[in-house]
Amino acid sequence: MPSPIPDSLIDNLSERIKDLAERVRILEERQRSIMHAINENKSTVLKLRKDYSSQIKDIRENLEDLKKEILGIKEEIVKIKDSLETFAKRVDVLALKKMLEMLHPLRTITAEDVRRIVREEIKKT
């Protein structure tokens, strides 16, 4: 028959088993806590991904709108440029102004002015 195991050994083994069971329970609790944190992080990441996807979609739409507006502005600039070609150039306007100043089209001579000029010329001679 096997020899009986002393009580102190059994007590020692029992203490060690209780200690190990407590450690296992602590580890299981830590594992549950970590798994809970991981699940929360997953849901947060999924929510953020959804939000960012929505924001990226909005940004893309805004970019498309801006592209359309820029194209419209370019077309308007081309139209303005084309219409500017039909206007007189500054040099031409200045030349015309000089000619008009030389001609004085609004200044008219009256008969009295002619008589006065003729008298002045006769007196000079």
mmCIF file with all atom_site columns, C-alpha atoms in Angstrom:
data_model
loop_
_atom_site.group_PDB
_atom_site.id
_atom_site.type_symbol
_atom_site.label_atom_id
_atom_site.label_alt_id
_atom_site.label_comp_id
_atom_site.label_asym_id
_atom_site.label_entity_id
_atom_site.label_seq_id
_atom_site.pdbx_PDB_ins_code
_atom_site.Cartn_x
_atom_site.Cartn_y
_atom_site.Cartn_z
_atom_site.occupancy
_atom_site.B_iso_or_equiv
_atom_site.pdbx_formal_charge
_atom_site.auth_seq_id
_atom_site.auth_comp_id
_atom_site.auth_asym_id
_atom_site.auth_atom_id
_atom_site.pdbx_PDB_model_num
ATOM 1   C CA . MET A 1 1   ? 0.000   0.000   0.000   1.00 0.00 ? 1   MET A CA 1
ATOM 2   C CA . PRO A 1 2   ? 1.235   3.419   -0.753  1.00 0.00 ? 2   PRO A CA 1
ATOM 3   C CA . SER A 1 3   ? 2.456   5.478   2.082   1.00 0.00 ? 3   SER A CA 1
ATOM 4   C CA . PRO A 1 4   ? 0.122   8.104   3.374   1.00 0.00 ? 4   PRO A CA 1
ATOM 5   C CA . ILE A 1 5   ? 0.729   11.712  2.221   1.00 0.00 ? 5   ILE A CA 1
ATOM 6   C CA . PRO A 1 6   ? 1.463   13.998  5.112   1.00 0.00 ? 6   PRO A CA 1
ATOM 7   C CA . ASP A 1 7   ? -1.097  16.699  5.915   1.00 0.00 ? 7   ASP A CA 1
ATOM 8   C CA . SER A 1 8   ? 1.467   19.477  5.548   1.00 0.00 ? 8   SER A CA 1
ATOM 9   C CA . LEU A 1 9   ? 2.144   18.402  1.960   1.00 0.00 ? 9   LEU A CA 1
ATOM 10  C CA . ILE A 1 10  ? -1.551  18.293  1.222   1.00 0.00 ? 10  ILE A CA 1
ATOM 11  C CA . ASP A 1 11  ? -2.001  21.722  2.809   1.00 0.00 ? 11  ASP A CA 1
ATOM 12  C CA . ASN A 1 12  ? 0.930   23.044  0.813   1.00 0.00 ? 12  ASN A CA 1
ATOM 13  C CA . LEU A 1 13  ? -0.459  21.590  -2.429  1.00 0.00 ? 13  LEU A CA 1
ATOM 14  C CA . SER A 1 14  ? -3.897  22.920  -1.590  1.00 0.00 ? 14  SER A CA 1
ATOM 15  C CA . GLU A 1 15  ? -2.457  26.416  -1.031  1.00 0.00 ? 15  GLU A CA 1
ATOM 16  C CA . ARG A 1 16  ? -0.580  26.258  -4.301  1.00 0.00 ? 16  ARG A CA 1
ATOM 17  C CA . ILE A 1 17  ? -3.702  25.089  -6.151  1.00 0.00 ? 17  ILE A CA 1
ATOM 18  C CA . LYS A 1 18  ? -5.739  27.938  -4.598  1.00 0.00 ? 18  LYS A CA 1
ATOM 19  C CA . ASP A 1 19  ? -2.974  30.386  -5.573  1.00 0.00 ? 19  ASP A CA 1
ATOM 20  C CA . LEU A 1 20  ? -2.891  29.047  -9.129  1.00 0.00 ? 20  LEU A CA 1
ATOM 21  C CA . ALA A 1 21  ? -6.700  29.122  -9.348  1.00 0.00 ? 21  ALA A CA 1
ATOM 22  C CA . GLU A 1 22  ? -6.650  32.755  -8.198  1.00 0.00 ? 22  GLU A CA 1
ATOM 23  C CA . ARG A 1 23  ? -4.008  33.580  -10.796 1.00 0.00 ? 23  ARG A CA 1
ATOM 24  C CA . VAL A 1 24  ? -6.056  31.855  -13.519 1.00 0.00 ? 24  VAL A CA 1
ATOM 25  C CA . ARG A 1 25  ? -9.150  33.800  -12.423 1.00 0.00 ? 25  ARG A CA 1
ATOM 26  C CA . ILE A 1 26  ? -7.183  37.092  -12.558 1.00 0.00 ? 26  ILE A CA 1
ATOM 27  C CA . LEU A 1 27  ? -5.809  36.212  -15.994 1.00 0.00 ? 27  LEU A CA 1
ATOM 28  C CA . GLU A 1 28  ? -9.293  35.315  -17.249 1.00 0.00 ? 28  GLU A CA 1
ATOM 29  C CA . GLU A 1 29  ? -10.607 38.628  -15.948 1.00 0.00 ? 29  GLU A CA 1
ATOM 30  C CA . ARG A 1 30  ? -7.766  40.517  -17.636 1.00 0.00 ? 30  ARG A CA 1
ATOM 31  C CA . GLN A 1 31  ? -8.489  38.621  -20.829 1.00 0.00 ? 31  GLN A CA 1
ATOM 32  C CA . ARG A 1 32  ? -12.180 39.587  -20.638 1.00 0.00 ? 32  ARG A CA 1
ATOM 33  C CA . SER A 1 33  ? -11.206 43.198  -19.993 1.00 0.00 ? 33  SER A CA 1
ATOM 34  C CA . ILE A 1 34  ? -8.799  43.184  -22.929 1.00 0.00 ? 34  ILE A CA 1
ATOM 35  C CA . MET A 1 35  ? -11.387 41.558  -25.202 1.00 0.00 ? 35  MET A CA 1
ATOM 36  C CA . HIS A 1 36  ? -13.952 44.166  -24.131 1.00 0.00 ? 36  HIS A CA 1
ATOM 37  C CA . ALA A 1 37  ? -11.449 46.965  -24.918 1.00 0.00 ? 37  ALA A CA 1
ATOM 38  C CA . ILE A 1 38  ? -10.651 45.364  -28.285 1.00 0.00 ? 38  ILE A CA 1
ATOM 39  C CA . ASN A 1 39  ? -14.368 45.174  -29.141 1.00 0.00 ? 39  ASN A CA 1
ATOM 40  C CA . GLU A 1 40  ? -14.864 48.801  -28.151 1.00 0.00 ? 40  GLU A CA 1
ATOM 41  C CA . ASN A 1 41  ? -11.863 49.793  -30.264 1.00 0.00 ? 41  ASN A CA 1
ATOM 42  C CA . LYS A 1 42  ? -13.237 47.820  -33.202 1.00 0.00 ? 42  LYS A CA 1
ATOM 43  C CA . SER A 1 43  ? -16.594 49.577  -32.990 1.00 0.00 ? 43  SER A CA 1
ATOM 44  C CA . THR A 1 44  ? -14.851 52.946  -32.619 1.00 0.00 ? 44  THR A CA 1
ATOM 45  C CA . VAL A 1 45  ? -12.658 52.239  -35.645 1.00 0.00 ? 45  VAL A CA 1
ATOM 46  C CA . LEU A 1 46  ? -15.684 51.171  -37.697 1.00 0.00 ? 46  LEU A CA 1
ATOM 47  C CA . LYS A 1 47  ? -17.569 54.320  -36.684 1.00 0.00 ? 47  LYS A CA 1
ATOM 48  C CA . LEU A 1 48  ? -14.572 56.515  -37.517 1.00 0.00 ? 48  LEU A CA 1
ATOM 49  C CA . ARG A 1 49  ? -14.133 54.741  -40.841 1.00 0.00 ? 49  ARG A CA 1
ATOM 50  C CA . LYS A 1 50  ? -17.773 55.384  -41.691 1.00 0.00 ? 50  LYS A CA 1
ATOM 51  C CA . ASP A 1 51  ? -17.458 59.047  -40.678 1.00 0.00 ? 51  ASP A CA 1
ATOM 52  C CA . TYR A 1 52  ? -14.232 59.487  -42.654 1.00 0.00 ? 52  TYR A CA 1
ATOM 53  C CA . SER A 1 53  ? -15.751 57.800  -45.682 1.00 0.00 ? 53  SER A CA 1
ATOM 54  C CA . SER A 1 54  ? -18.647 60.247  -45.526 1.00 0.00 ? 54  SER A CA 1
ATOM 55  C CA . GLN A 1 55  ? -16.256 63.188  -45.162 1.00 0.00 ? 55  GLN A CA 1
ATOM 56  C CA . ILE A 1 56  ? -14.121 61.965  -48.061 1.00 0.00 ? 56  ILE A CA 1
ATOM 57  C CA . LYS A 1 57  ? -17.258 61.650  -50.188 1.00 0.00 ? 57  LYS A CA 1
ATOM 58  C CA . ASP A 1 58  ? -18.231 65.238  -49.318 1.00 0.00 ? 58  ASP A CA 1
ATOM 59  C CA . ILE A 1 59  ? -14.713 66.462  -50.136 1.00 0.00 ? 59  ILE A CA 1
ATOM 60  C CA . ARG A 1 60  ? -14.794 64.701  -53.504 1.00 0.00 ? 60  ARG A CA 1
ATOM 61  C CA . GLU A 1 61  ? -18.166 66.255  -54.303 1.00 0.00 ? 61  GLU A CA 1
ATOM 62  C CA . ASN A 1 62  ? -16.837 69.692  -53.331 1.00 0.00 ? 62  ASN A CA 1
ATOM 63  C CA . LEU A 1 63  ? -13.786 69.142  -55.546 1.00 0.00 ? 63  LEU A CA 1
ATOM 64  C CA . GLU A 1 64  ? -16.013 68.241  -58.472 1.00 0.00 ? 64  GLU A CA 1
ATOM 65  C CA . ASP A 1 65  ? -18.081 71.394  -57.884 1.00 0.00 ? 65  ASP A CA 1
ATOM 66  C CA . LEU A 1 66  ? -14.894 73.476  -57.734 1.00 0.00 ? 66  LEU A CA 1
ATOM 67  C CA . LYS A 1 67  ? -13.644 71.911  -60.959 1.00 0.00 ? 67  LYS A CA 1
ATOM 68  C CA . LYS A 1 68  ? -16.923 72.811  -62.673 1.00 0.00 ? 68  LYS A CA 1
ATOM 69  C CA . GLU A 1 69  ? -16.756 76.372  -61.347 1.00 0.00 ? 69  GLU A CA 1
ATOM 70  C CA . ILE A 1 70  ? -13.147 76.742  -62.493 1.00 0.00 ? 70  ILE A CA 1
ATOM 71  C CA . LEU A 1 71  ? -14.049 75.486  -65.959 1.00 0.00 ? 71  LEU A CA 1
ATOM 72  C CA . GLY A 1 72  ? -16.910 77.993  -66.066 1.00 0.00 ? 72  GLY A CA 1
ATOM 73  C CA . ILE A 1 73  ? -14.570 80.798  -65.018 1.00 0.00 ? 73  ILE A CA 1
ATOM 74  C CA . LYS A 1 74  ? -12.052 79.756  -67.694 1.00 0.00 ? 74  LYS A CA 1
ATOM 75  C CA . GLU A 1 75  ? -14.793 79.848  -70.325 1.00 0.00 ? 75  GLU A CA 1
ATOM 76  C CA . GLU A 1 76  ? -15.861 83.320  -69.173 1.00 0.00 ? 76  GLU A CA 1
ATOM 77  C CA . ILE A 1 77  ? -12.245 84.533  -69.305 1.00 0.00 ? 77  ILE A CA 1
ATOM 78  C CA . VAL A 1 78  ? -11.941 83.266  -72.887 1.00 0.00 ? 78  VAL A CA 1
ATOM 79  C CA . LYS A 1 79  ? -15.183 85.079  -73.796 1.00 0.00 ? 79  LYS A CA 1
ATOM 80  C CA . ILE A 1 80  ? -13.918 88.295  -72.193 1.00 0.00 ? 80  ILE A CA 1
ATOM 81  C CA . LYS A 1 81  ? -10.582 87.948  -73.980 1.00 0.00 ? 81  LYS A CA 1
ATOM 82  C CA . ASP A 1 82  ? -12.360 87.436  -77.297 1.00 0.00 ? 82  ASP A CA 1
ATOM 83  C CA . SER A 1 83  ? -14.607 90.447  -76.720 1.00 0.00 ? 83  SER A CA 1
ATOM 84  C CA . LEU A 1 84  ? -11.622 92.603  -75.734 1.00 0.00 ? 84  LEU A CA 1
ATOM 85  C CA . GLU A 1 85  ? -10.119 92.007  -79.161 1.00 0.00 ? 85  GLU A CA 1
ATOM 86  C CA . THR A 1 86  ? -13.036 93.924  -80.699 1.00 0.00 ? 86  THR A CA 1
ATOM 87  C CA . PHE A 1 87  ? -12.317 97.046  -78.609 1.00 0.00 ? 87  PHE A CA 1
ATOM 88  C CA . ALA A 1 88  ? -9.999  99.793  -79.824 1.00 0.00 ? 88  ALA A CA 1
ATOM 89  C CA . LYS A 1 89  ? -6.477  99.754  -78.469 1.00 0.00 ? 89  LYS A CA 1
ATOM 90  C CA . ARG A 1 90  ? -5.248  102.518 -76.205 1.00 0.00 ? 90  ARG A CA 1
ATOM 91  C CA . VAL A 1 91  ? -2.824  103.777 -78.854 1.00 0.00 ? 91  VAL A CA 1
ATOM 92  C CA . ASP A 1 92  ? -5.647  104.052 -81.382 1.00 0.00 ? 92  ASP A CA 1
ATOM 93  C CA . VAL A 1 93  ? -7.849  105.957 -78.945 1.00 0.00 ? 93  VAL A CA 1
ATOM 94  C CA . LEU A 1 94  ? -5.017  108.377 -78.108 1.00 0.00 ? 94  LEU A CA 1
ATOM 95  C CA . ALA A 1 95  ? -4.332  108.985 -81.815 1.00 0.00 ? 95  ALA A CA 1
ATOM 96  C CA . LEU A 1 96  ? -8.015  109.671 -82.435 1.00 0.00 ? 96  LEU A CA 1
ATOM 97  C CA . LYS A 1 97  ? -8.096  112.040 -79.467 1.00 0.00 ? 97  LYS A CA 1
ATOM 98  C CA . LYS A 1 98  ? -5.126  113.948 -80.863 1.00 0.00 ? 98  LYS A CA 1
ATOM 99  C CA . MET A 1 99  ? -6.811  114.262 -84.251 1.00 0.00 ? 99  MET A CA 1
ATOM 100 C CA . LEU A 1 100 ? -10.016 115.525 -82.687 1.00 0.00 ? 100 LEU A CA 1
ATOM 101 C CA . GLU A 1 101 ? -8.126  118.077 -80.622 1.00 0.00 ? 101 GLU A CA 1
ATOM 102 C CA . MET A 1 102 ? -6.411  119.328 -83.758 1.00 0.00 ? 102 MET A CA 1
ATOM 103 C CA . LEU A 1 103 ? -9.682  119.644 -85.680 1.00 0.00 ? 103 LEU A CA 1
ATOM 104 C CA . HIS A 1 104 ? -11.820 121.125 -82.892 1.00 0.00 ? 104 HIS A CA 1
ATOM 105 C CA . PRO A 1 105 ? -15.078 119.884 -84.422 1.00 0.00 ? 105 PRO A CA 1
ATOM 106 C CA . LEU A 1 106 ? -17.256 121.622 -81.857 1.00 0.00 ? 106 LEU A CA 1
ATOM 107 C CA . ARG A 1 107 ? -15.649 125.029 -82.378 1.00 0.00 ? 107 ARG A CA 1
ATOM 108 C CA . THR A 1 108 ? -17.475 127.045 -85.035 1.00 0.00 ? 108 THR A CA 1
ATOM 109 C CA . ILE A 1 109 ? -16.509 130.347 -86.525 1.00 0.00 ? 109 ILE A CA 1
ATOM 110 C CA . THR A 1 110 ? -19.117 133.023 -86.888 1.00 0.00 ? 110 THR A CA 1
ATOM 111 C CA . ALA A 1 111 ? -19.267 135.695 -89.547 1.00 0.00 ? 111 ALA A CA 1
ATOM 112 C CA . GLU A 1 112 ? -18.356 138.292 -86.944 1.00 0.00 ? 112 GLU A CA 1
ATOM 113 C CA . ASP A 1 113 ? -15.230 136.284 -86.038 1.00 0.00 ? 113 ASP A CA 1
ATOM 114 C CA . VAL A 1 114 ? -14.207 136.265 -89.717 1.00 0.00 ? 114 VAL A CA 1
ATOM 115 C CA . ARG A 1 115 ? -14.709 140.075 -90.013 1.00 0.00 ? 115 ARG A CA 1
ATOM 116 C CA . ARG A 1 116 ? -12.678 140.679 -86.872 1.00 0.00 ? 116 ARG A CA 1
ATOM 117 C CA . ILE A 1 117 ? -9.822  138.458 -88.093 1.00 0.00 ? 117 ILE A CA 1
ATOM 118 C CA . VAL A 1 118 ? -9.824  140.201 -91.501 1.00 0.00 ? 118 VAL A CA 1
ATOM 119 C CA . ARG A 1 119 ? -9.740  143.683 -89.873 1.00 0.00 ? 119 ARG A CA 1
ATOM 120 C CA . GLU A 1 120 ? -6.853  142.624 -87.649 1.00 0.00 ? 120 GLU A CA 1
ATOM 121 C CA . GLU A 1 121 ? -4.932  141.351 -90.649 1.00 0.00 ? 121 GLU A CA 1
ATOM 122 C CA . ILE A 1 122 ? -5.592  144.551 -92.625 1.00 0.00 ? 122 ILE A CA 1
ATOM 123 C CA . LYS A 1 123 ? -4.379  146.672 -89.729 1.00 0.00 ? 123 LYS A CA 1
ATOM 124 C CA . LYS A 1 124 ? -1.177  144.642 -89.542 1.00 0.00 ? 124 LYS A CA 1
ATOM 125 C CA . THR A 1 125 ? -0.351  145.353 -93.179 1.00 0.00 ? 125 THR A CA 1
#
